[in-house]
Coordinates of C-alpha atoms and ligand atoms in Angstrom, one line a residue:
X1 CA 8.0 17.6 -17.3
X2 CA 4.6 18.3 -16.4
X3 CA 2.4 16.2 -18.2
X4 CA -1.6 16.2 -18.7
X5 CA -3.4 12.8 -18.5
X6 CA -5.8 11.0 -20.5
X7 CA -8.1 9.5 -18.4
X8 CA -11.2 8.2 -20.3
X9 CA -10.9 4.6 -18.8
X10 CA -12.4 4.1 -14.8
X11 CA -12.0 8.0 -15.2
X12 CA -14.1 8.6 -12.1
X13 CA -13.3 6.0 -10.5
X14 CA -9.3 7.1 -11.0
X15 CA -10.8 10.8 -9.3
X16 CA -13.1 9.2 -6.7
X17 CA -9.9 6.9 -5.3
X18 CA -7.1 9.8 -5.7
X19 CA -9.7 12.3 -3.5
X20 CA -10.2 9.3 -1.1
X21 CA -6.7 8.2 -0.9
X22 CA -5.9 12.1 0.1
X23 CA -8.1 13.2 2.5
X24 CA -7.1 10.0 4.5
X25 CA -3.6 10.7 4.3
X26 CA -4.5 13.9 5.8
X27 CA -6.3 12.1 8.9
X28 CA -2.7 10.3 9.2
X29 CA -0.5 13.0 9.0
X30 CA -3.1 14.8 11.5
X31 CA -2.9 12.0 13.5
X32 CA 0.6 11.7 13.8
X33 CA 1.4 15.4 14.3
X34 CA -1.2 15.4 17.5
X35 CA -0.9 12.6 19.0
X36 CA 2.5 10.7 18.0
X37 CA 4.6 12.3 20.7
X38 CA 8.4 11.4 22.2
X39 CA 6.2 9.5 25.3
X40 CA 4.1 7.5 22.6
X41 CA 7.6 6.6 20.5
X42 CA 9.6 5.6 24.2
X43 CA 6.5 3.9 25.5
X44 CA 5.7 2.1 22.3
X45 CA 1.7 3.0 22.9
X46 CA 0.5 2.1 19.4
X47 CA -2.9 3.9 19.9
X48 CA -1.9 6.4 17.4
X49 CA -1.8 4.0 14.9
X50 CA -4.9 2.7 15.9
X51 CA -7.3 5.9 15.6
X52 CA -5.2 6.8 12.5
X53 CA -6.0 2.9 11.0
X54 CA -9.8 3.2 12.1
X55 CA -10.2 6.6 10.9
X56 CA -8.7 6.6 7.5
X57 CA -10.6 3.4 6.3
X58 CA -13.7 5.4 7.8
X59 CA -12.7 8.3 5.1
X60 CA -12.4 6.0 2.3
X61 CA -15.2 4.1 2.5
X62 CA -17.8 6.8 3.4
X63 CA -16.4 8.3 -0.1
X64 CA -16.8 4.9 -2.0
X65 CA -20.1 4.6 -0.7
X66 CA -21.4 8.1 -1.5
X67 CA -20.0 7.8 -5.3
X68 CA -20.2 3.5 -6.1
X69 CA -22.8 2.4 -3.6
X70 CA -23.2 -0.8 -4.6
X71 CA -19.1 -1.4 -5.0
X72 CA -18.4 -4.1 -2.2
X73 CA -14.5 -3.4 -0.1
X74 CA -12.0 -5.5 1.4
X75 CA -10.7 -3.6 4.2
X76 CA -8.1 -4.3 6.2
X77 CA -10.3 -3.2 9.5
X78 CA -13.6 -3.6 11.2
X79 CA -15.0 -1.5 14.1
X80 CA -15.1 -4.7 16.5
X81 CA -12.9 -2.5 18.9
X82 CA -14.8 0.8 18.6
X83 CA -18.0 -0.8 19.6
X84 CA -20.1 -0.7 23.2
X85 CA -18.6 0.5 26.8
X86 CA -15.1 -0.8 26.0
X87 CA -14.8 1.3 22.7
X88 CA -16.1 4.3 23.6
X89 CA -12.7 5.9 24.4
X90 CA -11.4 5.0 21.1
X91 CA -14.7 5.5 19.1
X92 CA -15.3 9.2 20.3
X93 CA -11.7 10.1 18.8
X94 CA -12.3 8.3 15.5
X95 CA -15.6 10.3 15.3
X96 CA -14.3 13.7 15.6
X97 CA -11.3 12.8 13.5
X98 CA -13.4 11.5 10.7
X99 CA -15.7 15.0 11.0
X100 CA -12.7 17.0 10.7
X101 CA -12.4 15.1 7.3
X102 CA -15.4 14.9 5.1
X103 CA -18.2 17.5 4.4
X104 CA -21.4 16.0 5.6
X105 CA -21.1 15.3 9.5
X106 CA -21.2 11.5 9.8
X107 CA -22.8 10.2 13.2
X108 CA -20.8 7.2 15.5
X109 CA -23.3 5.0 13.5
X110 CA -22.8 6.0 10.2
X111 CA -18.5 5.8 10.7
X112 CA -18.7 2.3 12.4
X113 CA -21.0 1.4 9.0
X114 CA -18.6 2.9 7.0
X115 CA -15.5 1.3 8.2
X116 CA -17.6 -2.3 8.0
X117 CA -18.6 -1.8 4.5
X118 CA -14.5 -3.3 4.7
X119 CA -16.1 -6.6 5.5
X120 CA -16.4 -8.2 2.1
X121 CA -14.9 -11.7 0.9
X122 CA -13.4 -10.7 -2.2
X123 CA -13.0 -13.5 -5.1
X124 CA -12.9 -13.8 -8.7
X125 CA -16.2 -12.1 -10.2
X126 CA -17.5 -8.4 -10.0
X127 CA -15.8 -5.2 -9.0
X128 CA -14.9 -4.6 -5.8
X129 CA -12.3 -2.0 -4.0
X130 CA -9.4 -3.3 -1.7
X131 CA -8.1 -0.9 1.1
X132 CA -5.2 -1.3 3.5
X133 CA -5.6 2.5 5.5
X134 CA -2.4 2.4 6.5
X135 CA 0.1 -0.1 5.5
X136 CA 3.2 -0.1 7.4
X137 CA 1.9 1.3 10.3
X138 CA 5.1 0.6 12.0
X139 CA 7.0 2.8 9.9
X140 CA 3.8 5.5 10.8
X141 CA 5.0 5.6 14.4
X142 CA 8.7 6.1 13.6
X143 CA 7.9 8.8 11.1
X144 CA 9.3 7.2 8.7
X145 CA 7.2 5.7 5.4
X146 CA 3.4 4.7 5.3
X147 CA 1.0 4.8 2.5
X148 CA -2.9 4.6 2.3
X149 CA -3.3 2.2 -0.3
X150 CA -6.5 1.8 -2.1
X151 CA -7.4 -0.7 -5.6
X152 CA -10.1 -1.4 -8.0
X153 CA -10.4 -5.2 -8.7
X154 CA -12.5 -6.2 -11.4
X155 CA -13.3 -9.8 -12.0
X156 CA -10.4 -10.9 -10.2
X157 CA -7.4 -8.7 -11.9
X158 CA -6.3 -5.2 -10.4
X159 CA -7.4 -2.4 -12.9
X160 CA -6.8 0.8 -11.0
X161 CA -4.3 1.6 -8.3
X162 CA -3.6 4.9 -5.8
X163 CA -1.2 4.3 -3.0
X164 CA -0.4 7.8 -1.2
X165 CA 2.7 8.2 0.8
X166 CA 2.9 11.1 2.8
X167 CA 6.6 11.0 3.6
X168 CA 7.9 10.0 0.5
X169 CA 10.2 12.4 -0.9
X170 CA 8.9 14.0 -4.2
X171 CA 12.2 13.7 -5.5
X172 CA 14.5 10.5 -4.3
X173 CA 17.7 12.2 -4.8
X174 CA 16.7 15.1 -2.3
X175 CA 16.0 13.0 0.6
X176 CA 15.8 16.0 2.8
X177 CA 13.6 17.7 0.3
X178 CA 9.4 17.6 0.3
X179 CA 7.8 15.6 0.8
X180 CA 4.3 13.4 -0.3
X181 CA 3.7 11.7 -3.5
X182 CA 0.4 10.0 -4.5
X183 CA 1.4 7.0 -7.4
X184 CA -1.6 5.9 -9.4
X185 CA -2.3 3.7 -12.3
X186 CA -4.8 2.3 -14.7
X187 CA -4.8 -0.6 -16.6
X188 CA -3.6 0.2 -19.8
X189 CA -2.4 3.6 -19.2
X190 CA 0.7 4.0 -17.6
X191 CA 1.8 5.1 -14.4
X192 CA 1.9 8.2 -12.9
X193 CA 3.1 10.1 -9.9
X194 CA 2.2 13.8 -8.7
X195 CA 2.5 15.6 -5.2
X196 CA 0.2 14.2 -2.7
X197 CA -2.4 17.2 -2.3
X198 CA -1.6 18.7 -5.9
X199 CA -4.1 19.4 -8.8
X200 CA -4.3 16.8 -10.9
X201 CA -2.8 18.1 -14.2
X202 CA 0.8 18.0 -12.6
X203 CA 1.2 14.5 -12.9
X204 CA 4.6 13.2 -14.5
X205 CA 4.6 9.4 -15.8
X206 CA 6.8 6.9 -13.8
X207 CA 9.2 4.2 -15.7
X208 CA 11.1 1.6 -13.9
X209 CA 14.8 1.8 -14.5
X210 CA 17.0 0.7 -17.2
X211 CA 19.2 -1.5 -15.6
X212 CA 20.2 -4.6 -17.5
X213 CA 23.0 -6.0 -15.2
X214 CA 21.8 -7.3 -11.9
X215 CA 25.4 -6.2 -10.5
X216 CA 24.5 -2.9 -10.6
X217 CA 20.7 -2.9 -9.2
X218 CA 19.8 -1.9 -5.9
X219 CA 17.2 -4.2 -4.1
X220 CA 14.1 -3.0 -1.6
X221 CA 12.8 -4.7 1.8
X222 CA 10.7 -4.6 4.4
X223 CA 12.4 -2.6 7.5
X224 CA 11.0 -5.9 9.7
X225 CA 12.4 -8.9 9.5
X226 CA 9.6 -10.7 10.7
X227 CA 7.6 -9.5 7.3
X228 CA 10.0 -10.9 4.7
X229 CA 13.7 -12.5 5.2
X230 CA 16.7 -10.5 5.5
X231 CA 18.9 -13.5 5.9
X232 CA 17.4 -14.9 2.1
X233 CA 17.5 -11.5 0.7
X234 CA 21.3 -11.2 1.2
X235 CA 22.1 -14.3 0.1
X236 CA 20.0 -13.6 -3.2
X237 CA 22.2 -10.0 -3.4
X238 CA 25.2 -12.3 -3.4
X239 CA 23.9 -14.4 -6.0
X240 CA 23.4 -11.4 -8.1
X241 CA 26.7 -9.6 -7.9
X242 CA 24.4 -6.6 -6.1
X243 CA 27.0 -4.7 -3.9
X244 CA 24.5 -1.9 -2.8
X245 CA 22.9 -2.3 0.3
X246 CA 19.1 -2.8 0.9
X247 CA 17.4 -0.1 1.2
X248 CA 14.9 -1.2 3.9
X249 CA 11.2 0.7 3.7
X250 CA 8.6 0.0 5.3
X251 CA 4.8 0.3 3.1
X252 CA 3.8 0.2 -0.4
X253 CA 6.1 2.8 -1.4
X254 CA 8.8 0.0 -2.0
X255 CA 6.8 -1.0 -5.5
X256 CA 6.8 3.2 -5.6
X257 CA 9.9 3.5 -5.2
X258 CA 10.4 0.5 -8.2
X259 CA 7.9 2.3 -10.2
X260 CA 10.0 5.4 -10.4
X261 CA 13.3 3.7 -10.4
X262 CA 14.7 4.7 -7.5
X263 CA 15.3 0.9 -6.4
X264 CA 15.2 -2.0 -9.3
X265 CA 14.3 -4.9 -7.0
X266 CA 11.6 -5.6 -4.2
X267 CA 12.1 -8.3 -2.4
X268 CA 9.4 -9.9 0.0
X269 CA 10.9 -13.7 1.2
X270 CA 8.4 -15.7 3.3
X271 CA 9.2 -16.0 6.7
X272 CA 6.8 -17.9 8.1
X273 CA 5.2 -20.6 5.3
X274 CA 2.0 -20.5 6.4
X275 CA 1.6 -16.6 6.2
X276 CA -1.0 -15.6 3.4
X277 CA -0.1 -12.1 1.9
X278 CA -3.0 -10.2 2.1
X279 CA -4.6 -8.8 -1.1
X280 CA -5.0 -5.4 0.4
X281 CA -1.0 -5.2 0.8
X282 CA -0.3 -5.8 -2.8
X283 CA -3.1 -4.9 -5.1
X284 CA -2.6 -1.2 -5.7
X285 CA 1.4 -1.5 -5.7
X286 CA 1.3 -4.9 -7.8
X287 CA -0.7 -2.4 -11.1
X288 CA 1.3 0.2 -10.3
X289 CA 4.7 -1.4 -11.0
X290 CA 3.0 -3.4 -14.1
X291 CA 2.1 0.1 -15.7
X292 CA 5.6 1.6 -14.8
X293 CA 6.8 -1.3 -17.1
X294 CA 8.2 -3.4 -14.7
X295 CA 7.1 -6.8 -13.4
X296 CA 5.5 -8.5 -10.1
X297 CA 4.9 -12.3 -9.4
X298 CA 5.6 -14.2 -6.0
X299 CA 8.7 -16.3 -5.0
X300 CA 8.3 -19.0 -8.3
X301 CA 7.6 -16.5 -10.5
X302 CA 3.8 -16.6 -10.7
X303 CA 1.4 -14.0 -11.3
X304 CA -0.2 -12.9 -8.1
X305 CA -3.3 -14.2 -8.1
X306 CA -6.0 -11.2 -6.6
X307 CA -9.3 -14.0 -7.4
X308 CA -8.8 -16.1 -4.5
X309 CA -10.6 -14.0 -1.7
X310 CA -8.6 -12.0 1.0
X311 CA -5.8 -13.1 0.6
X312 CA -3.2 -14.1 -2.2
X313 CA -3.6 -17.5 -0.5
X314 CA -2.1 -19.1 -4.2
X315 CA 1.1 -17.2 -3.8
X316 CA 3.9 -16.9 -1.5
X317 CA 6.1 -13.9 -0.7
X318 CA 6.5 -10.9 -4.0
X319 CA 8.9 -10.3 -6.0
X320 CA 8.8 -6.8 -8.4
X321 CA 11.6 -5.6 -10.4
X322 CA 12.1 -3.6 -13.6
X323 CA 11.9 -5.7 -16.6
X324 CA 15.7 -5.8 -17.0
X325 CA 16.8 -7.7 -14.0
X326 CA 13.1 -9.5 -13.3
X327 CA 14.3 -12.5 -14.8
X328 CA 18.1 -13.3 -13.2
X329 CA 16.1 -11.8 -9.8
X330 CA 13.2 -14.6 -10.2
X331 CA 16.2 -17.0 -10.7
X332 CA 18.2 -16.2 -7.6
X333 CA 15.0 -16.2 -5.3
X334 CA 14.1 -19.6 -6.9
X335 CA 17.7 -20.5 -6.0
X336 CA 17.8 -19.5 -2.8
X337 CA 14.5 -20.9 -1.6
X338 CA 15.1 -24.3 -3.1
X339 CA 14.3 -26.5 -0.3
X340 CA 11.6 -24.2 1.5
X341 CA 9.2 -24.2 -2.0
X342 CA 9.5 -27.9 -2.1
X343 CA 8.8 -28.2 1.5
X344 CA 6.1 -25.6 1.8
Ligands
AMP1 P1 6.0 -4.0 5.3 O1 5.7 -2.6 5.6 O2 6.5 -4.2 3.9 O3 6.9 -4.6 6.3 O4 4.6 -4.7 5.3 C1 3.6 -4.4 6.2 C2 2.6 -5.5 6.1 O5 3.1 -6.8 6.4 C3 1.4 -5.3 7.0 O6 0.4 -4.6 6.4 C4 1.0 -6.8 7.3 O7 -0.3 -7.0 6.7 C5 2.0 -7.6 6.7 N1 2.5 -8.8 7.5 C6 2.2 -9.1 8.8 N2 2.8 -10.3 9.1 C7 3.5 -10.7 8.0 C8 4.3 -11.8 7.7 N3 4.5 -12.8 8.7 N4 4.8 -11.9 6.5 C9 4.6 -11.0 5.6 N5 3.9 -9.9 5.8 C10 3.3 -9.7 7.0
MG2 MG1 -0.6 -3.4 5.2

């Protein structure tokens, strides 16, 4: 059902993100249909990526600056690469991609300034905007799932989300079907999903699924096994009686696809204990699944804590699910990971 939002709370700063968050999934799905060819896939060039990464946060941030100016961002970039003899290869592309995007011609300057506005610590007082321009940028060069992932942190707790995912099927059961959805969320408010690229009144809210019995939920994971366990997450399946296999996604859209119910359980198992989630991976998706009415913490069961800079340098590995399995999931991960939470 088509349904027409409310938005009095962060009202322009829900519109300012959502415009942001689309005109940079533009510069990726540009980017991809130019210059992501059969020679880039076999050779495994990741330059692609590259100019796409540079050139979305570029987008974003020359948005957040014209409409917040004082509005610090964590970005996962910075232009060190694009800068002097070295960069000029790369810089000139990210220039003209950049102009083909906004509507006031930015020069080289002004888009290396842009993307380092990304620069800021973070921490626990004051609004500031997290970005990751493309998360999953693996599953970018495969042509499989990516999302631009943009959030509003206020006084160290997420209170608006937009992750876009411009190969997301609008409806999970049509896999083949169109594609691009844009998930958003306000504190408070619910959350909703729309067609990436669509006017804003045809927005339909999301709800996690209604699954009580962990036997019957279907789990998400990271396609890379290097970002989150794979040999954990099947023991923890095994635990729970799940007989479905993962369904392995690369991005952001895994807390989408929880949002909307299409999977009941994310999974993210640390691999490596020193590795410090980074806030910009987790901020917009972590609101997004709260306001869908499902829940997020890491592997004990804490809330992730967004205060601490950076990273989520309190917290180790995520866990989401819908509130009906959250609980007996949480156990089975503590379970599981016995010996390497007392040992980390
Ligand atoms: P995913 O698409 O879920 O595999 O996650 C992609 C994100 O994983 C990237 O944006 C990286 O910031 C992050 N990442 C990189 N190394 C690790 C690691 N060792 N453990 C967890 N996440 C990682
Ligand atoms: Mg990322």
């Amino acid at each position: 059902m088509a349904h027409s939002v409310r938005v009095a709370h962060l009202a322009k700063e829900r519109a300012v993100a959502i415009e942001a968050v689309e005109r940079a999934s533009r510069v990726c799905t540009a980017v991809f249909q130019r210059l992501v060819t059969e020679e880039t896939l076999t050779k495994k060039d990741k330059s692609p990526v590259t100019v796409a990464d540079f050139g979305a946060q570029a987008v974003v941030n020359a948005i957040l600056e014209r409409h917040f100016p004082d509005d610090p961002i964590v970005g996962e970039e910075d232009s060190k690469d694009l800068r002097g003899e070295d960069g000029r290869a790369l810089r000139d592309k990210v220039v003209d991609l950049v102009n083909a995007a906004v509507d006031q011609t930015m020069s080289a300057d002004e888009v290396l300034g842009a993307i380092d506005r990304g620069q800021y610590a973070g921490g626990a007082t004051g609004r500031h905007w997290t970005l990751d321009p493309i998360d999953g940028t693996k599953g970018f060069l495969r042509g499989e799932q990516f999302a631009v992932c943009l959030a509003l942190i206020v006084d160290g707790k997420v209170r608006l989300g937009v992750v876009g995912c411009p190969n997301l099927p609008v409806d999970a059961s049509q896999p083949l079907g169109d594609r691009g959805v844009l998930a958003v969320a306000v504190e408070g408010e619910g959350a909703f999903q729309r067609r990436l690229h669509a006017p804003s009144d045809l927005e339909t809210p999301m709800r996690v699924s209604a699954v009580a019995d962990p036997r019957d939920a279907s789990f998400c994971e990271s396609v890379e096994s290097g970002h989150s366990s794979h040999g954990d997450s099947a023991k923890i399946a095994g635990l729970l009686g799940i007989h479905r296999e993962s369904v392995r996604m690369d991005s952001q859209c895994k807390y989408v696809a929880v949002a909307r119910g299409n999977a009941d359980i994310y999974l993210r198992l640390p691999v490596d204990g020193s590795y410090e989630e980074k806030i910009w991976d987790h901020a917009a998706g972590n609101i997004i699944v709260h306001e869908a009415g499902g829940r997020v913490s890491d592997v004990s069961g804490a809330a992730l804590d967004f205060s601490a800079g950076r990273t989520l340098k309190h917290n180790k590995g995520v866990v989401a699910a819908s509130g009906g399995v959250f609980d007996a999931a949480i156990a089975a991960v503590k379970q599981t990971l016995a010996d390497k939470l007392q040992t980390a």
